[in-house]
Short mmCIF file of C-alpha atoms and ligand atoms in Angstrom, two decimals:
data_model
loop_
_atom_site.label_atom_id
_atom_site.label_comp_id
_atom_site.label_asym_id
_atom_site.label_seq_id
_atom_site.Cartn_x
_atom_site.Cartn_y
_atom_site.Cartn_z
CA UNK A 8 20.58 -14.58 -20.15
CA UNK A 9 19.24 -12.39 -16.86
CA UNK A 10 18.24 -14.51 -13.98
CA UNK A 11 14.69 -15.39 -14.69
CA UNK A 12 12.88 -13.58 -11.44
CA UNK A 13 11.21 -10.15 -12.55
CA UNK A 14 7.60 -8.16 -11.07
CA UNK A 15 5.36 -7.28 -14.09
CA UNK A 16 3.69 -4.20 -13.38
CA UNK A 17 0.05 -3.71 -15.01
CA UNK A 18 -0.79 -0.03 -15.62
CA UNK A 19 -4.14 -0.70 -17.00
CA UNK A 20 -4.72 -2.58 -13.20
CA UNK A 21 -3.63 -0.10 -12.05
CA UNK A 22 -6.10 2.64 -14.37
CA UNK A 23 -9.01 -0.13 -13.96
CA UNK A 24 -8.90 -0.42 -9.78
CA UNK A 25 -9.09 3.83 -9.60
CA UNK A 26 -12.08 3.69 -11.94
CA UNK A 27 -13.55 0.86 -9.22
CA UNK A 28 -12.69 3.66 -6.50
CA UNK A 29 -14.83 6.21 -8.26
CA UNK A 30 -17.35 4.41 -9.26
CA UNK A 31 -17.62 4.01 -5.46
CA UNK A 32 -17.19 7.36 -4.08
CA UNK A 33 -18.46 9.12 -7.45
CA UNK A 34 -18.55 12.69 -5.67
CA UNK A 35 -15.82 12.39 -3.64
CA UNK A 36 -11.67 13.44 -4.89
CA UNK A 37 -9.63 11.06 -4.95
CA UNK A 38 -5.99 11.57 -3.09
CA UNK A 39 -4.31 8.56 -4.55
CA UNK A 40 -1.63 6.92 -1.63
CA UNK A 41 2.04 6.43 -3.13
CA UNK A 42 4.27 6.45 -0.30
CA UNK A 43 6.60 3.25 0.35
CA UNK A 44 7.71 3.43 -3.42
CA UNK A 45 3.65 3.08 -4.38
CA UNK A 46 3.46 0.32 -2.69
CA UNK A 47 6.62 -1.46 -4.00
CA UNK A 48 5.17 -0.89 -7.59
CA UNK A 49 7.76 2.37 -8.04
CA UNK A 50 6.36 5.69 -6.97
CA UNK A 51 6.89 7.53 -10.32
CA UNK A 52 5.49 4.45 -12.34
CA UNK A 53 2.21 4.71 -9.85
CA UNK A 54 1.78 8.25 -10.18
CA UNK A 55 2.16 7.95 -13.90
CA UNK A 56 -0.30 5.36 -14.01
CA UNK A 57 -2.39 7.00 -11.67
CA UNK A 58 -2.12 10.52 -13.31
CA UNK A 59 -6.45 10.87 -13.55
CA UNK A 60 -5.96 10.84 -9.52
CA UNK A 61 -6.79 14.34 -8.03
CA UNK A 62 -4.24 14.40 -5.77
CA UNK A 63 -1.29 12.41 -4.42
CA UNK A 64 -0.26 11.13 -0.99
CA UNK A 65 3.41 10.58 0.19
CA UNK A 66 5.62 10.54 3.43
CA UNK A 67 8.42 12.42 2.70
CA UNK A 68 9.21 15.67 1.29
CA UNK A 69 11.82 14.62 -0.99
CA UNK A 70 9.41 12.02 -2.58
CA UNK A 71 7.08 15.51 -3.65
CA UNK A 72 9.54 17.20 -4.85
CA UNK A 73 10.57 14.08 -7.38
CA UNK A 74 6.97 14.24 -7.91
CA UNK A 75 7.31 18.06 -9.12
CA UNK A 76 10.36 17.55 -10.81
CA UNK A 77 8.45 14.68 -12.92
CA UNK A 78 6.00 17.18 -13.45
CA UNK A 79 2.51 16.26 -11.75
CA UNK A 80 0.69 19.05 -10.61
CA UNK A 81 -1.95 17.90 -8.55
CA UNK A 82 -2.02 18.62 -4.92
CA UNK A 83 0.27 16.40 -2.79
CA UNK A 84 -0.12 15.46 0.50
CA UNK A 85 2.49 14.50 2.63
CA UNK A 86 0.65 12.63 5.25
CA UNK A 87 2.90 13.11 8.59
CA UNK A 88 3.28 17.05 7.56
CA UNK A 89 6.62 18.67 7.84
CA UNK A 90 9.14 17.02 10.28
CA UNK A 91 10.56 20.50 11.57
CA UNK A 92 10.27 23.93 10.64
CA UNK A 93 13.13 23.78 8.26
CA UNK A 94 11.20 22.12 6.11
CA UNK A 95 8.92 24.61 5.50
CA UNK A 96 10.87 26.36 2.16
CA UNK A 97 10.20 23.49 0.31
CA UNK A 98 6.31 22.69 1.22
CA UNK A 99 6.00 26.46 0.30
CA UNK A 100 8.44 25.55 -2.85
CA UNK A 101 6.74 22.75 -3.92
CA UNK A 102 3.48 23.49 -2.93
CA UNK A 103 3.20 20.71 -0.88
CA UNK A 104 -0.47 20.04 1.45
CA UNK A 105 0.67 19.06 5.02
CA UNK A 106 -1.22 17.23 7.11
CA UNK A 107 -0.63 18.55 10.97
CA UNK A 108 -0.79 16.21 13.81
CA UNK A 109 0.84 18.19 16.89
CA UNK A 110 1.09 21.51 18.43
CA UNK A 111 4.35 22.15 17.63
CA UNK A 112 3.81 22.12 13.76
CA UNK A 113 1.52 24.64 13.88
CA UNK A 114 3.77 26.74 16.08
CA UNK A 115 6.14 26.58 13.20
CA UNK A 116 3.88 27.70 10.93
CA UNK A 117 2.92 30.45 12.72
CA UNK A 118 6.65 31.53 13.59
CA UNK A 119 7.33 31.28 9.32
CA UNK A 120 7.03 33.76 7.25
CA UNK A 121 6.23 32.27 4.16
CA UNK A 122 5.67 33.90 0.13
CA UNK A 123 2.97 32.17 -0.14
CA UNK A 124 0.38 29.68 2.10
CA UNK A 125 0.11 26.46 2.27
CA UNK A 126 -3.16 24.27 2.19
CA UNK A 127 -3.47 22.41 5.44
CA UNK A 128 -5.25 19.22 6.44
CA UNK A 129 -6.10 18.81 10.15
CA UNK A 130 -5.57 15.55 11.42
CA UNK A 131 -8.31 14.39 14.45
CA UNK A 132 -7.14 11.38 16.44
CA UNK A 133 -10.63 10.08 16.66
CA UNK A 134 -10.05 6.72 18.36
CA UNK A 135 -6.77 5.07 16.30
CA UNK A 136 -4.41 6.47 18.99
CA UNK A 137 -1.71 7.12 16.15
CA UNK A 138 -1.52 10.83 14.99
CA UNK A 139 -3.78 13.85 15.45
CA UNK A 140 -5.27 15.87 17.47
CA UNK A 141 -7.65 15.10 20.57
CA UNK A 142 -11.16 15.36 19.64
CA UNK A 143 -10.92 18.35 22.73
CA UNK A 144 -8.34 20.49 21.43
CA UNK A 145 -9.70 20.60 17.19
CA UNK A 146 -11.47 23.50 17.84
CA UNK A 147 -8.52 25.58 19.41
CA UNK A 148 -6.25 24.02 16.74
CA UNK A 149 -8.67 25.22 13.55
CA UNK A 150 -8.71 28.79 15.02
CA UNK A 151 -4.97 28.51 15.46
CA UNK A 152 -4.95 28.19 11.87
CA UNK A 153 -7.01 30.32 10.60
CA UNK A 154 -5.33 33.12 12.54
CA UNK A 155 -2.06 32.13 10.82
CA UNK A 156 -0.70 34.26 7.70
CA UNK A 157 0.86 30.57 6.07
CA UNK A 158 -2.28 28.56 5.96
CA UNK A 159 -4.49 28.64 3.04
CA UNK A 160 -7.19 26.17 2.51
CA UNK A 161 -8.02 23.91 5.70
CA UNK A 162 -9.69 20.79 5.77
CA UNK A 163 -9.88 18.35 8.90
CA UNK A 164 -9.40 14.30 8.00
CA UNK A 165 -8.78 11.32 10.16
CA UNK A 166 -7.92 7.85 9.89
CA UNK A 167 -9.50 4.71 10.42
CA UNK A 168 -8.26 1.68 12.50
CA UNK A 169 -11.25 -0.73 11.55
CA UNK A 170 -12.59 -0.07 8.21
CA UNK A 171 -11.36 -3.64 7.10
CA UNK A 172 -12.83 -5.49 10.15
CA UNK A 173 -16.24 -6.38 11.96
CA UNK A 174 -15.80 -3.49 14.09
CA UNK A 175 -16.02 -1.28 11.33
CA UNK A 176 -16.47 2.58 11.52
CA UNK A 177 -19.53 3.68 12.89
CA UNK A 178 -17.50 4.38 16.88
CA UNK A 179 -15.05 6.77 14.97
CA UNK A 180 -16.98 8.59 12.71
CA UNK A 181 -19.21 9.44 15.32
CA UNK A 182 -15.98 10.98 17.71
CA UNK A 183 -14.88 12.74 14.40
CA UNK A 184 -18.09 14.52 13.34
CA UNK A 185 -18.72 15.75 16.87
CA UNK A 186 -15.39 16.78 16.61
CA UNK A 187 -16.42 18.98 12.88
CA UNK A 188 -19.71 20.33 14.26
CA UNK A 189 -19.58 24.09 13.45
CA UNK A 190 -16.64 24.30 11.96
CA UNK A 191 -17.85 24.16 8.47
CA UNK A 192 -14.04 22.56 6.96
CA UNK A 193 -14.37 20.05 3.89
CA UNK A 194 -12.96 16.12 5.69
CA UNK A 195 -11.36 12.89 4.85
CA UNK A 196 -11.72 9.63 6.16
CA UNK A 197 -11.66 6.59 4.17
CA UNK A 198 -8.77 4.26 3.20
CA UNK A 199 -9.73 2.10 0.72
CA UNK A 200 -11.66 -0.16 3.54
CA UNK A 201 -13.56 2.66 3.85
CA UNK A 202 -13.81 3.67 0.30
CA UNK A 203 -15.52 0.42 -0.74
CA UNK A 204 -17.85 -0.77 2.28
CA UNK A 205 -19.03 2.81 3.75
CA UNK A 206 -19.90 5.49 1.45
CA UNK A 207 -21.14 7.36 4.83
CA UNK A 208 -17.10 8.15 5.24
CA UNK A 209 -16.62 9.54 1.71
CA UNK A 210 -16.82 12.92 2.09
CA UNK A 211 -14.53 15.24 0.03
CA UNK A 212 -11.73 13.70 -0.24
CA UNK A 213 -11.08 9.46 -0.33
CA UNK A 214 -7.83 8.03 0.52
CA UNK A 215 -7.52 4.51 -1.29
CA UNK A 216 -4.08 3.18 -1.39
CA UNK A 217 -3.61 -0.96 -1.71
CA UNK A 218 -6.81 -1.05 -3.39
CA UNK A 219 -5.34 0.67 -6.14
CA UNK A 220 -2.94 -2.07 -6.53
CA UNK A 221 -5.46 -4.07 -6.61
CA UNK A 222 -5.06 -6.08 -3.33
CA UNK A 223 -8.11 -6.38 -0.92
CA UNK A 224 -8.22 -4.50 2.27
CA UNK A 225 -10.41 -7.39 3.85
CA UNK A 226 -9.32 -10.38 5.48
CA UNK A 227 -12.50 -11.63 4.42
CA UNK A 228 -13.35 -10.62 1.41
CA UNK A 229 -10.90 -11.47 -2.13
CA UNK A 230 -9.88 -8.60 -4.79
CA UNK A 231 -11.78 -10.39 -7.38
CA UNK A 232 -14.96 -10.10 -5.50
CA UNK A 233 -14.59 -6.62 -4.93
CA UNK A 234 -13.91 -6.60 -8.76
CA UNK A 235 -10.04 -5.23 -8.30
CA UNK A 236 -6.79 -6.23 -10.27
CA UNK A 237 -3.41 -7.49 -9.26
CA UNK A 238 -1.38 -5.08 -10.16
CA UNK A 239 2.56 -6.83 -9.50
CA UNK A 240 2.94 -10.12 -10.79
CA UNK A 241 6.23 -11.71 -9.38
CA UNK A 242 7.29 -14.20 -11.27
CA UNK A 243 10.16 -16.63 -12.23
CA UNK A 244 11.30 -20.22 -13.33
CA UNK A 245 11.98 -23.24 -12.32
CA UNK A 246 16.13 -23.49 -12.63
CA UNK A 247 16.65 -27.24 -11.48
CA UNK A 248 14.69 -30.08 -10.62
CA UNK A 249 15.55 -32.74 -7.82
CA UNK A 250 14.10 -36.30 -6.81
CA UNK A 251 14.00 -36.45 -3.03
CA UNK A 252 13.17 -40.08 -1.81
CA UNK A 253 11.07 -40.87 1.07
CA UNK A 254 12.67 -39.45 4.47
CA UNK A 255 14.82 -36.90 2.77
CA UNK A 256 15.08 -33.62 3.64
CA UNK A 257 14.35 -30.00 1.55
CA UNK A 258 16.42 -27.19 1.69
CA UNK A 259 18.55 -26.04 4.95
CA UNK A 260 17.68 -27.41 7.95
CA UNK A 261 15.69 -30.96 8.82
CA UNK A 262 12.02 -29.10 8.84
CA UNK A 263 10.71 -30.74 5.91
CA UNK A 264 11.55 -34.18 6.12
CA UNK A 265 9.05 -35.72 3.08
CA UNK A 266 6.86 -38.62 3.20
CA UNK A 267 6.80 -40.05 0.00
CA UNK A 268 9.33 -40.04 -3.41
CA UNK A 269 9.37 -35.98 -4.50
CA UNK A 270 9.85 -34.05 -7.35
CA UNK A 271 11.57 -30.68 -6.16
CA UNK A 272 11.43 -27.70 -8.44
CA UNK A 273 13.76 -25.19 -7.20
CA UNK A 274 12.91 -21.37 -8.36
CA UNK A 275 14.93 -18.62 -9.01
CA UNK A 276 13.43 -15.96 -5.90
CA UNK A 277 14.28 -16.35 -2.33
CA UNK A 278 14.13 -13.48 0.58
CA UNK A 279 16.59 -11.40 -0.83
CA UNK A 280 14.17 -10.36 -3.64
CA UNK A 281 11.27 -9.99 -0.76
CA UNK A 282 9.83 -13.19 -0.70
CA UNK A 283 8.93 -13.67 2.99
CA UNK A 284 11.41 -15.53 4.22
CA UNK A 285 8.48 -16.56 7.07
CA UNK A 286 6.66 -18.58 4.57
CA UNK A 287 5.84 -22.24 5.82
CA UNK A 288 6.21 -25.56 3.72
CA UNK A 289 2.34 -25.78 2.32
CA UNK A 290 2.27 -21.67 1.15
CA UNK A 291 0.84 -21.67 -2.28
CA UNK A 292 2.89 -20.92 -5.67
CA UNK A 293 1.62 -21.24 -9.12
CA UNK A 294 4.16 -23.41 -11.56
CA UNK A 295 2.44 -23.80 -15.10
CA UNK A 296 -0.38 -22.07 -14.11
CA UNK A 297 -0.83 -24.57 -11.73
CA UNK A 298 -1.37 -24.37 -8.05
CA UNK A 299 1.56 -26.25 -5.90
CA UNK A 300 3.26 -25.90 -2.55
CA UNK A 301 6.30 -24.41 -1.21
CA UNK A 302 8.81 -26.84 0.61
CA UNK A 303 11.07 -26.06 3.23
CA UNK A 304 12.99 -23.02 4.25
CA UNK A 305 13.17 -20.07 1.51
CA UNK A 306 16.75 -19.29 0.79
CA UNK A 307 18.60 -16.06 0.13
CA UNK A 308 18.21 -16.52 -3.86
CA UNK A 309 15.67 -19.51 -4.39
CA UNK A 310 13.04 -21.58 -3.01
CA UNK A 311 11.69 -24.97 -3.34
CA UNK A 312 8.32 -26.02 -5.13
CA UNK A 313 6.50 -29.24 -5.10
CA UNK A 314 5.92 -30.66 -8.39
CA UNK A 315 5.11 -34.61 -7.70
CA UNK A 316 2.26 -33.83 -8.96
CA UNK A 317 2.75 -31.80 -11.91
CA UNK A 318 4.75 -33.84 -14.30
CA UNK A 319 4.66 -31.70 -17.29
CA UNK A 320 6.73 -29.26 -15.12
CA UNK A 321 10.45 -29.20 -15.40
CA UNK A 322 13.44 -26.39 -15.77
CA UNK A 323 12.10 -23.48 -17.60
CA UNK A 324 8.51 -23.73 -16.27
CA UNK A 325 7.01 -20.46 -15.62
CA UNK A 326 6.67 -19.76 -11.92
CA UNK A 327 4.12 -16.93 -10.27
CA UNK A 328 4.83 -16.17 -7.08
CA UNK A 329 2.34 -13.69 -6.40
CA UNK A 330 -0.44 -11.50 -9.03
CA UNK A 331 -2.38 -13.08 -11.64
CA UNK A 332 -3.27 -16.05 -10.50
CA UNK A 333 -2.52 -16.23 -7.17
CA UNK A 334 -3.70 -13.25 -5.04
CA UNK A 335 -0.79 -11.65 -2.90
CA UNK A 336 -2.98 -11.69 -0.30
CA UNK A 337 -2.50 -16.00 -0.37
CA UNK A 338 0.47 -15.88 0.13
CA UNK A 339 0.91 -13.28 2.56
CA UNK A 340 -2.04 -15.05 4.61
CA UNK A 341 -0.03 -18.21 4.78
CA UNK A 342 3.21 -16.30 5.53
CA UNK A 343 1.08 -14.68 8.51
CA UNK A 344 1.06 -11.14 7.55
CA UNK A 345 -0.68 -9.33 4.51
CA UNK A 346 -0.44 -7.89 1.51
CA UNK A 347 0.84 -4.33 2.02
CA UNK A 348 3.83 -5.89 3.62
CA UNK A 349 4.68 -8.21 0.81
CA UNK A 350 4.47 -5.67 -2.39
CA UNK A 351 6.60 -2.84 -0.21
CA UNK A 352 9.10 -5.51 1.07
CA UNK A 353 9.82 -6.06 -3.04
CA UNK A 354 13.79 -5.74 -3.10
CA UNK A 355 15.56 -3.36 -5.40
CA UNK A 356 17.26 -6.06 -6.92
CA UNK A 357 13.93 -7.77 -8.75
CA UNK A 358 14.17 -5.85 -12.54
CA UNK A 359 10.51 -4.31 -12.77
CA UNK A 360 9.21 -4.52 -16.27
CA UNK A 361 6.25 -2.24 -17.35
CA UNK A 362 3.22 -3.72 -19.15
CA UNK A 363 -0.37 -2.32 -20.49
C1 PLP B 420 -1.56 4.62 3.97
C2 PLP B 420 -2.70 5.52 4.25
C3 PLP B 420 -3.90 5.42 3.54
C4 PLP B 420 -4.17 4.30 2.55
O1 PLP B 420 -4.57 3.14 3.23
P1 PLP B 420 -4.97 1.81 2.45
O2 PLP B 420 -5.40 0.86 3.51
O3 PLP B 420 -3.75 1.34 1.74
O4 PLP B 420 -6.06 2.18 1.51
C5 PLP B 420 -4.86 6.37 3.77
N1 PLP B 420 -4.68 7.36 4.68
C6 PLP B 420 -3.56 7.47 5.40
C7 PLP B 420 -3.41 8.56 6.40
C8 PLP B 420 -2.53 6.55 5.23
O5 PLP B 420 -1.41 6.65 5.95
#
């Protein structure tokens, strides 16, 4: 009998939250984002489910050539470009898109002498501070380019640092189209922030990534409002039961010290399966389909679950840690940090099943 812990993936989540994307950006492509093992979901199981995507987004180069080897097609971009010019055989190889950030990558393009080009999207720093270019030196950059026997198609993209909050867009889109005047190059702005509150950043090409796994980008706003899926469900048992009386304590430590006579349902998933370890007495977990607390300090392997008041619980109850039921971003919120970080911290060890 396996230990009882295991993340249900949902492909048709998955194939429902990109027909929400298009739906929203109808004339836009969509570059579906699959670094950090798709989000913790598996990269090849993403892309698979994902395969009606027009194009693909990872880090590394190694994770497009797995891609190629798997046998998508579509363009990939990696979204940091090449690291140094030795990796340029394989972009050309693997026809890999690259975005370029800094002078020195398009040195090495210009210094390779390459079978065949390789498309190229521009990246503006237009306010984030992160990567790209300064909104001064585009121009220069684009005709650097365009001059250069081993680019092919250009576009010029950027990214946003407050899609998802009140600050919102307008203050960077404005830097970035000054930034495209006259240069007449296809763009791409929006993460999936972007994707679903301003259609003004759609442009050619959309880049939704946690929406897709159907986990809202908004602090304020749930996935089922947007109309988006969970597509992870963590989930596990209940593997012993305890009665802790009045003054006792939970777990390791003397943090949770309870008040009154306790039913303790102790589940099989702890931080060593990515469970944030952070995660204070009071985050919520679903046990029977029911909504209940955590107690005390997660553990390596398990945690601890109240079930006073759930007496039809005992060893053998199903436990949902995060997914249907219980939005990832819950738990995340209570852990304080959010979503993303939860479904890529998923540990290797947690046996992924596949599901419709
Ligand atoms: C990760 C990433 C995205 C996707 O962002 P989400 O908030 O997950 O939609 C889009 N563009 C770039 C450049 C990224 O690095």
């Amino acid at each position: 009998m396996p230990r009882p812990l295991k993340a249900r993936i949902h492909r048709s989540a998955i194939r429902h939250n990109l027909a929400l994307a298009r739906q929203h950006a109808p004339a836009s492509r969509i570059l579906a984002v699959i670094k950090a093992n798709g989000y913790g979901h598996g990269m090849l199981r993403a892309a698979q489910a994902l395969c009606d995507a027009d194009g693909l987004a990872v880090l590394s180069l190694d994770e497009a050539a797995a891609l190629r080897a798997a046998g998508f097609s579509q363009p990939i971009v990696l979204l940091e470009g090449m690291f140094g010019a030795e990796d340029i055989p394989a972009v050309v190889d693997h026809r890999v898109t690259c975005v370029i950030h800094r002078p020195a990558q398009i040195e090495w393009l210009r210094n390779a002498a390459v079978a065949r080009p390789i498309d190229v999207w521009l990246k503006v720093n237009s306010g984030m501070n992160r990567l790209g270019f300064s909104p001064a030196a585009v121009a220069d950059a684009v005709a650097h380019l365009r001059q250069s026997a081993a680019v092919a198609n250009l576009l010029l993209m950027t990214h946003l640092a407050t899609a998802d909050e009140q600050r919102g867009v307008d203050w960077q889109l404005a830097v970035f189209q000054q930034s495209a005047a006259g240069l007449a190059l296809p763009a791409s702005l929006a993460n999936s922030a972007a994707l679903l509150r301003y259609p003004e950043t759609h442009a050619d090409w959309v880049r939704p990534g946690i929406m897709l796994y159907g986990v809202s980008p908004f602090a304020d706003e749930s996935a089922a409002r947007v109309g988006l899926r969970p597509a992870m469900t963590l989930q596990s048992e209940i593997i012993a039961v305890q009665q802790a009386s009045a003054g006792e304590t939970i777990g390791y430590g003397d943090g949770c010290r309870v008040e009154r006579t306790t039913r303790v349902g102790i589940v099989a998933c702890g931080y060593a399966d990515g469970y944030p370890r952070h995660a204070p007495s009071g985050t919520p977990i679903l046990v029977g389909g029911v909504k209940t607390r955590l107690l005390g300090r997660v553990s390596m392997d398990m945690l601890a679950a109240d079930l006073t008041d759930l007496p039809a619980a005992a060893v053998g109850s199903p436990v949902v840690l995060w997914g249907e039921g219980l939005p990832v971003e819950d738990v995340a919120h209570a852990a304080g940090t959010i979503g993303y970080e939860l479904l890529c911290a998923l540990a290797p060890r947690v046996p992924v099943v596949e599901e419709e």
